[in-house]
GROMACS .gro file of C-alpha atoms in nm:
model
  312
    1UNK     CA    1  14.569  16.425   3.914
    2UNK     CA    2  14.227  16.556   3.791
    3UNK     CA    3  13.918  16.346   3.944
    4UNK     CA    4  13.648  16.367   3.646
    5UNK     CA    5  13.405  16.477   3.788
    6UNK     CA    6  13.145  16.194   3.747
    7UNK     CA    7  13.316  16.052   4.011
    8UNK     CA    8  13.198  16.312   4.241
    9UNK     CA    9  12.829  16.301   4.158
   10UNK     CA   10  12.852  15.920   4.203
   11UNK     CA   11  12.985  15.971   4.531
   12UNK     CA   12  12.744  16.283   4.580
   13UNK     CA   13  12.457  15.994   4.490
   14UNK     CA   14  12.599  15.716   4.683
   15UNK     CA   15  12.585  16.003   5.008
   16UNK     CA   16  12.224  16.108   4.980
   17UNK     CA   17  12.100  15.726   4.934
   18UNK     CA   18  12.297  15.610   5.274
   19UNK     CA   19  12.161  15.931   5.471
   20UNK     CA   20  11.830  15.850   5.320
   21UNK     CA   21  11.852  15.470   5.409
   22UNK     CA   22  11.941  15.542   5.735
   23UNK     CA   23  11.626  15.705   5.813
   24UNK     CA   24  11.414  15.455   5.620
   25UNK     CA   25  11.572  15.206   5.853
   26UNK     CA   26  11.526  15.343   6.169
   27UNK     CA   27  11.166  15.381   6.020
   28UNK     CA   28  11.103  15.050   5.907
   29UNK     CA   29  11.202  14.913   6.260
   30UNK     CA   30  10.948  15.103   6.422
   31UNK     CA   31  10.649  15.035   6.212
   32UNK     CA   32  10.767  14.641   6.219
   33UNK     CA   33  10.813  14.698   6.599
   34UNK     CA   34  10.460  14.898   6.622
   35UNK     CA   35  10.310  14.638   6.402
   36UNK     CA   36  10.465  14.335   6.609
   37UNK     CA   37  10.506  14.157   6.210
   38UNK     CA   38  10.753  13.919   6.406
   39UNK     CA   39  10.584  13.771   6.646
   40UNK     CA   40  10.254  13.777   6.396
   41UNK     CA   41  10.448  13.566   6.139
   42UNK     CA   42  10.588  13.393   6.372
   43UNK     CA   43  10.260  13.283   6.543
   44UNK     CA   44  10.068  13.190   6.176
   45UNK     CA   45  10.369  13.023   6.090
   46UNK     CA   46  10.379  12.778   6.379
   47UNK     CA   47   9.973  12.765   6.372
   48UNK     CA   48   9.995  12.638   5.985
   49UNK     CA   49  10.216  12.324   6.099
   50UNK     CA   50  10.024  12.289   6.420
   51UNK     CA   51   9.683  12.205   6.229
   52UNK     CA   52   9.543  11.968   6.510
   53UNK     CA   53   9.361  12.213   6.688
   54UNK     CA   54   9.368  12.061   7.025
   55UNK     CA   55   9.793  12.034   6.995
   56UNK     CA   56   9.773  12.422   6.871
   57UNK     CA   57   9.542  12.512   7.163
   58UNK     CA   58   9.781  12.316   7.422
   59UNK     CA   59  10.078  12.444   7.255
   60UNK     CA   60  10.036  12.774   7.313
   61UNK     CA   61   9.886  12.795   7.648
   62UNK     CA   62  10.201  12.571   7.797
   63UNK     CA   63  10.341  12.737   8.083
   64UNK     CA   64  10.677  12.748   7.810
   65UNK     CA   65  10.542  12.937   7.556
   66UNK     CA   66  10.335  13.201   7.808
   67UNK     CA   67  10.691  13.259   7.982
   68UNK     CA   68  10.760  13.393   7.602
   69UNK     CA   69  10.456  13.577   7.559
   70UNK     CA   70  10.464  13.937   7.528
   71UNK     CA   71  10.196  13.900   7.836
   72UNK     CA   72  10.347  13.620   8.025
   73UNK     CA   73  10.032  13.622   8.286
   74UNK     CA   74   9.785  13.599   7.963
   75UNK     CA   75   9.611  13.233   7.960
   76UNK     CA   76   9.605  13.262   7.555
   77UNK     CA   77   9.843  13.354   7.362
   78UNK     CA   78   9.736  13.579   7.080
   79UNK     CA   79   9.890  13.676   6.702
   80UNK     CA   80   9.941  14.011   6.921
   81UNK     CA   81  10.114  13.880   7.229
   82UNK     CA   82  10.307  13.605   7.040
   83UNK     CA   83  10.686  13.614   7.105
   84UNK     CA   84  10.894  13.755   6.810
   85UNK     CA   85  11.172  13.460   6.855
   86UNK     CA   86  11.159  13.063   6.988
   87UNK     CA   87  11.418  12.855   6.996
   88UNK     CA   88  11.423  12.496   6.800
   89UNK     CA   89  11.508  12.339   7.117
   90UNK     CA   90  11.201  12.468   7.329
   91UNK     CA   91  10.987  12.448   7.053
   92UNK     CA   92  11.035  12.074   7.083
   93UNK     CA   93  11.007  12.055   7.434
   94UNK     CA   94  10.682  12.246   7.445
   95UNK     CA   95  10.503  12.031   7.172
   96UNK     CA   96  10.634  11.729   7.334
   97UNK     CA   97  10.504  11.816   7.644
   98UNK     CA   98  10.132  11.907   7.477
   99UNK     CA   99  10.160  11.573   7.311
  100UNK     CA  100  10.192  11.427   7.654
  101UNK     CA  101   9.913  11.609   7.781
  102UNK     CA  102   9.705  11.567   7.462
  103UNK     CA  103   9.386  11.278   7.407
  104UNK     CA  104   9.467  10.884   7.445
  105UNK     CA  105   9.845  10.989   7.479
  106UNK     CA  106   9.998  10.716   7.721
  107UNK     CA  107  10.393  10.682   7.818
  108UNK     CA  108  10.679  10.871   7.692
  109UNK     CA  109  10.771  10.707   7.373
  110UNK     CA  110  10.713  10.897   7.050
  111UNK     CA  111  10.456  10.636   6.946
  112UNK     CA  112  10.257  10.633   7.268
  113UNK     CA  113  10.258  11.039   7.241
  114UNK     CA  114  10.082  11.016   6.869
  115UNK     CA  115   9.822  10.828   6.983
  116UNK     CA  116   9.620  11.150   7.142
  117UNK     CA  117   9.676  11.305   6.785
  118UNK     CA  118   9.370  11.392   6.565
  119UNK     CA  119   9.384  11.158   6.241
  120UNK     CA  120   9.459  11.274   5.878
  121UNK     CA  121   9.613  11.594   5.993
  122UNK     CA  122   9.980  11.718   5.837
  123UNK     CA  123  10.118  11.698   6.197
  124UNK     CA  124  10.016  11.427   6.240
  125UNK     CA  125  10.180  11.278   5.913
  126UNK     CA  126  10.523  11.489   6.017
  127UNK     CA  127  10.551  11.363   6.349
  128UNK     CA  128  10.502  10.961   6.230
  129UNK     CA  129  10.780  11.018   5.983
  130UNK     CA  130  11.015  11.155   6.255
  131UNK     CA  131  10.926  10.897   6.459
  132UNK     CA  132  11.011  10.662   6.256
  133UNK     CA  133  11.326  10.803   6.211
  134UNK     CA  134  11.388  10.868   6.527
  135UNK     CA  135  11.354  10.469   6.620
  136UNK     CA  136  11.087  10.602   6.860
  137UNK     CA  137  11.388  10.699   7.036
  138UNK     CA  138  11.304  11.047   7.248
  139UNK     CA  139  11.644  11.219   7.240
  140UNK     CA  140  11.644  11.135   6.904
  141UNK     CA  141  11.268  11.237   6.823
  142UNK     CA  142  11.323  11.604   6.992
  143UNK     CA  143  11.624  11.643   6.758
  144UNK     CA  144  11.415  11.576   6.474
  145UNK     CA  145  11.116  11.804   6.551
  146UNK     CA  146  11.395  12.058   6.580
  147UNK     CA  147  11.526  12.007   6.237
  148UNK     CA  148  11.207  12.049   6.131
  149UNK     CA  149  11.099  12.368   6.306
  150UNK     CA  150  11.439  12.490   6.176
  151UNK     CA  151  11.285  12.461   5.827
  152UNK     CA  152  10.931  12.633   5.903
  153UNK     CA  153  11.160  12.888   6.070
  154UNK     CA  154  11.332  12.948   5.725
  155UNK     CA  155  11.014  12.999   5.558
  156UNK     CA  156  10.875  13.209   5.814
  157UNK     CA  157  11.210  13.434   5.787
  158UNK     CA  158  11.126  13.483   5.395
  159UNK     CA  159  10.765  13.550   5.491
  160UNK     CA  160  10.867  13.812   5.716
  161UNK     CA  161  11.143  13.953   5.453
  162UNK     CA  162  10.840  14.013   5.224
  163UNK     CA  163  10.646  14.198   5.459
  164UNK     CA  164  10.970  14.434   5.543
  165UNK     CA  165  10.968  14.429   5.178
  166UNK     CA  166  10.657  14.617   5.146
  167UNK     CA  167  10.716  14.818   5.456
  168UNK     CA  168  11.050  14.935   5.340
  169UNK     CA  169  10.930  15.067   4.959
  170UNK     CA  170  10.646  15.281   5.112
  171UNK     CA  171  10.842  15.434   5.397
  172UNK     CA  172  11.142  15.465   5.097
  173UNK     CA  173  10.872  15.626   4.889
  174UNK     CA  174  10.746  15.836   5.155
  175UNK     CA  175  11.078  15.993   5.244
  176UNK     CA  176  11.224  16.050   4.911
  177UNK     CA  177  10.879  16.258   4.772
  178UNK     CA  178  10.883  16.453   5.135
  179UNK     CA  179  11.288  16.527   5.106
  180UNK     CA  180  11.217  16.586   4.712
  181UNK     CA  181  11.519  16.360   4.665
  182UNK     CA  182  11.531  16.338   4.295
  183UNK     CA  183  11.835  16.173   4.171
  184UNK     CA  184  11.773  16.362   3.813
  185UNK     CA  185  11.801  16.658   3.974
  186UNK     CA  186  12.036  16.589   4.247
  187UNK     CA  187  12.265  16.451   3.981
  188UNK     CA  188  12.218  16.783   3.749
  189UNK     CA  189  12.289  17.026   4.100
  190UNK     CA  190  12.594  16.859   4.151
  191UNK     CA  191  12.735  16.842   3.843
  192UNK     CA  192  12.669  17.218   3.785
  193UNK     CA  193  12.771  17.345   4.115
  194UNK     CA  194  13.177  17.302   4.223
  195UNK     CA  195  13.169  17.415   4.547
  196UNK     CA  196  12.858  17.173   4.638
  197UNK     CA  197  13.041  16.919   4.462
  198UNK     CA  198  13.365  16.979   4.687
  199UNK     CA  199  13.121  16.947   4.982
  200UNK     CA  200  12.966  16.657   4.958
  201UNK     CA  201  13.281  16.485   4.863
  202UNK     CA  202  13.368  16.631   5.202
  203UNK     CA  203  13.083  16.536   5.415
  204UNK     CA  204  13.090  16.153   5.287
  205UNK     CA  205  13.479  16.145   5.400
  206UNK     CA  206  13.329  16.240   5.744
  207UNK     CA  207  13.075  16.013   5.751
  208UNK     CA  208  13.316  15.713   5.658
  209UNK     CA  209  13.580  15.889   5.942
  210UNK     CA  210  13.322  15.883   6.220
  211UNK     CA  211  13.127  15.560   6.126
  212UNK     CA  212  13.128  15.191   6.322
  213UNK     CA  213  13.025  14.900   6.184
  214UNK     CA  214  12.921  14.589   6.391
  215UNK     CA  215  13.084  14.295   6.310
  216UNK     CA  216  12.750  14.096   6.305
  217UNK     CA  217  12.665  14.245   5.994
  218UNK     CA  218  12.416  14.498   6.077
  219UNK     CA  219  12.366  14.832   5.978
  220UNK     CA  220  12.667  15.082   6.032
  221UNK     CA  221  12.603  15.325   6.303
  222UNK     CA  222  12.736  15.686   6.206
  223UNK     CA  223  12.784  16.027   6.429
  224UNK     CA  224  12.493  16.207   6.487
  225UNK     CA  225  12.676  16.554   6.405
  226UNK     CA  226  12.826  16.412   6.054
  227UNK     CA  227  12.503  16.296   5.998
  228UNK     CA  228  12.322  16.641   6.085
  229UNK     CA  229  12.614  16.843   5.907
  230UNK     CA  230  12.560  16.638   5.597
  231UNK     CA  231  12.203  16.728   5.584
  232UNK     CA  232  12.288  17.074   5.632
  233UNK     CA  233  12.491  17.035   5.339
  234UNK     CA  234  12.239  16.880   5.089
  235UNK     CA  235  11.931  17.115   5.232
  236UNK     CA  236  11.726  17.287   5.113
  237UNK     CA  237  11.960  17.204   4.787
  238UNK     CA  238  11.952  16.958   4.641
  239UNK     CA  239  11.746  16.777   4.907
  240UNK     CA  240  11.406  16.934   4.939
  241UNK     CA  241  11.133  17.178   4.802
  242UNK     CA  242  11.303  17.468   4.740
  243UNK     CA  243  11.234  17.774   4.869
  244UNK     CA  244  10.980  17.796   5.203
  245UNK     CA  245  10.583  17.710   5.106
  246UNK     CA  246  10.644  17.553   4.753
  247UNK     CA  247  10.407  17.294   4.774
  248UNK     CA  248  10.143  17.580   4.669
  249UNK     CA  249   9.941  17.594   4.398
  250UNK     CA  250  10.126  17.867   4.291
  251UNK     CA  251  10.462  17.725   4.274
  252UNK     CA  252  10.362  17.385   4.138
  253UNK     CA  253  10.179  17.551   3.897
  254UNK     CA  254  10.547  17.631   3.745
  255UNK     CA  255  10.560  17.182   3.692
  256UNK     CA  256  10.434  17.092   3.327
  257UNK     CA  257  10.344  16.721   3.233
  258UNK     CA  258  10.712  16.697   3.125
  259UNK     CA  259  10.839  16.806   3.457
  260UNK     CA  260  10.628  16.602   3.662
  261UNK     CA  261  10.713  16.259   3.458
  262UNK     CA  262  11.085  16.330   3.512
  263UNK     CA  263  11.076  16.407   3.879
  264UNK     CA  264  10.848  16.128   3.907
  265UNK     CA  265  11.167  15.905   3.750
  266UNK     CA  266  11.345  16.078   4.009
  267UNK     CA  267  11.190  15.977   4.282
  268UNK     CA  268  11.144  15.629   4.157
  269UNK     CA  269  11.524  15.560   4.081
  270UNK     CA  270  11.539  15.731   4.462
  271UNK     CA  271  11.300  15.455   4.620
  272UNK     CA  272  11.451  15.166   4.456
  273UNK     CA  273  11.830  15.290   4.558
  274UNK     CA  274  11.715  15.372   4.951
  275UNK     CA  275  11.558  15.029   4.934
  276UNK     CA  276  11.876  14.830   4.885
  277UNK     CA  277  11.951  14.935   5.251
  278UNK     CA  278  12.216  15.130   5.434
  279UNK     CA  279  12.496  14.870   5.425
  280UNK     CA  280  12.494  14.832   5.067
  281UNK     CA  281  12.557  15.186   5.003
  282UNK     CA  282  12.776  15.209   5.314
  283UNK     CA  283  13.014  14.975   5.127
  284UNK     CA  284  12.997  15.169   4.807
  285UNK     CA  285  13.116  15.457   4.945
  286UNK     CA  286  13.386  15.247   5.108
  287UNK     CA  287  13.510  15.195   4.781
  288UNK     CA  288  13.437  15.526   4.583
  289UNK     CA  289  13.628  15.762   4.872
  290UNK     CA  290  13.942  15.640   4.840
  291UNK     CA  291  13.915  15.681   4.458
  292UNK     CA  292  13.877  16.077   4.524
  293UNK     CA  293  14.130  16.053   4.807
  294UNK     CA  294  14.382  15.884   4.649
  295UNK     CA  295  14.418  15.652   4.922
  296UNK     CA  296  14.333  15.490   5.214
  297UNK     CA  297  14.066  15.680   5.438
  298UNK     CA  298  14.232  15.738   5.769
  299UNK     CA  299  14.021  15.617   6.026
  300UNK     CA  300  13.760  15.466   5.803
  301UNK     CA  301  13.620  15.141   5.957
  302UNK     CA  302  13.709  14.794   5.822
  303UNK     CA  303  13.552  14.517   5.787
  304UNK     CA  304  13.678  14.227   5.994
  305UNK     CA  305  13.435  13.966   5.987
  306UNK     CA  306  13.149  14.092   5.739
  307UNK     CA  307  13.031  14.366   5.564
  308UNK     CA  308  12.745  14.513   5.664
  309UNK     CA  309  12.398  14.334   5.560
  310UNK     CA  310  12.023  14.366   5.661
  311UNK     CA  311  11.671  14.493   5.588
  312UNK     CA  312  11.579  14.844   5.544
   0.00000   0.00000   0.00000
């Protein structure tokens, strides 16, 4: 049976976006990692409910929270040194434990800890109401403070999301103008060349073939060599300036307005697609393989659990 040959660019496509994903990923986790945007979102997050600045200060230099610290022996912990990850349940027992510590606090009963809190703050208004609710019960008042730092927790998740957000476009951005990954063109290069087309469609059934993907949903790990072979394959066509010093004067020279403004679309359809993440185009080419195969991929991974998802 004849495959039209869309199918092959749209497989060709699907190819270049995971390989180019892949690297914007393992980018993206080292700037976040280099910029320690976890633990900084983490630590304004927890300062914003924490408003009673005696609490905060006690909060954060408990012996529980230093043990965290990205510099356990530090006496303050800073938006720098704050841990990237605390658990609901030791959240609770660290406040808890500052309440104790805190002003006119007396006794162990949620009411008696209040009393050392500053008046007319939010805390101070949160902790009340899950006192109350609590029946100034303990047990039951750590449980609620840890339904409620589950909830900051969410918001602090979407806060970081939208700073990986950010992260991810310009390291997207960066890649695709440096690689010259132009779906326009790339599209055009594969249409009009049959043996390129035959390779690619070859290279993304060995990068299916030799991939893993975790069961936890993260992003699918694939062989190094299918990885490097498939760059061999799109480079220095259609991937990348072509031919050796084009980023002249002399060879850009060649670009008209016209040119520009359509490579420029290029690269802009290229961002957004690499920004949708590895997994999502991992699965796509899941399903558009087997369409040129006729078939079942042998030894392509499945999915027990969950596909994979994540951030680029």
């Amino acid at each position: 049976m004849s495959i039209p040959p869309i199918v092959d660019i749209t497989i060709g496509l699907v190819l270049v976006y995971l390989v180019l994903s892949l690297l914007s990923t393992s980018i993206n986790e080292a700037i976040a990692g280099f910029l320690r945007l976890r633990g900084k979102v983490l630590f304004h997050e927890i300062n914003k409910i924490l408003d009673d600045a005696q609490v905060r200060d006690g909060f954060w230099a408990s012996g529980l929270m230093r043990s965290f610290s990205r510099q356990s022996t530090a006496q303050h912990i800073s938006a720098k040194t704050a841990p990237s990850y605390v658990e609901a349940h030791l959240f609770s027992k660290a406040l808890v434990s500052t309440l104790a510590k805190t002003g006119d606090a007396k006794g162990q009963k949620p009411s008696e800890l209040l009393q050392g809190l500053g008046k007319g703050t939010g805390l101070e208004d949160v902790l009340k109401q899950i006192a109350l609710d609590a029946d100034n019960t303990l047990e039951l008042f750590h449980s609620g403070i840890e339904v409620w730092f589950d909830a900051v927790m969410d918001r602090a998740s979407g806060v970081y999301k939208r700073h990986l957000t950010v992260v991810s476009g310009l390291s997207a951005a960066i890649i695709v103008v440096m690689a010259d990954a132009d779906t326009l063109e790339i599209s055009k290069s594969i249409w009009q060349d049959d043996a390129l087309r035959q390779a690619v469609v070859e290279k993304a059934q060995a990068v299916l073939s030799n991939a893993t993907v975790s069961e936890t949903g993260a992003v699918p790990t694939v062989d190094a060599t299918a990885l490097s072979n498939t760059f061999s394959t799109l480079m220095p066509h259609p991937l990348g300036w072509s031919g050796n010093g084009c980023i002249t004067t002399a060879c850009l020279g060649d670009y008209d307005l016209q040119d520009w403004l359509a490579k420029a679309f290029g690269w802009i359809l290229s961002t957004l697609a690499v920004m949708l993440g590895a997994p999502f185009w991992f699965d796509r080419l899941q399903q558009l393989v087997p369409l040129r195969t006729s078939g079942p991929l042998r030894g392509a991974p499945t999915h027990q659990n969950a596909s994979p998802h994540g951030t680029p």
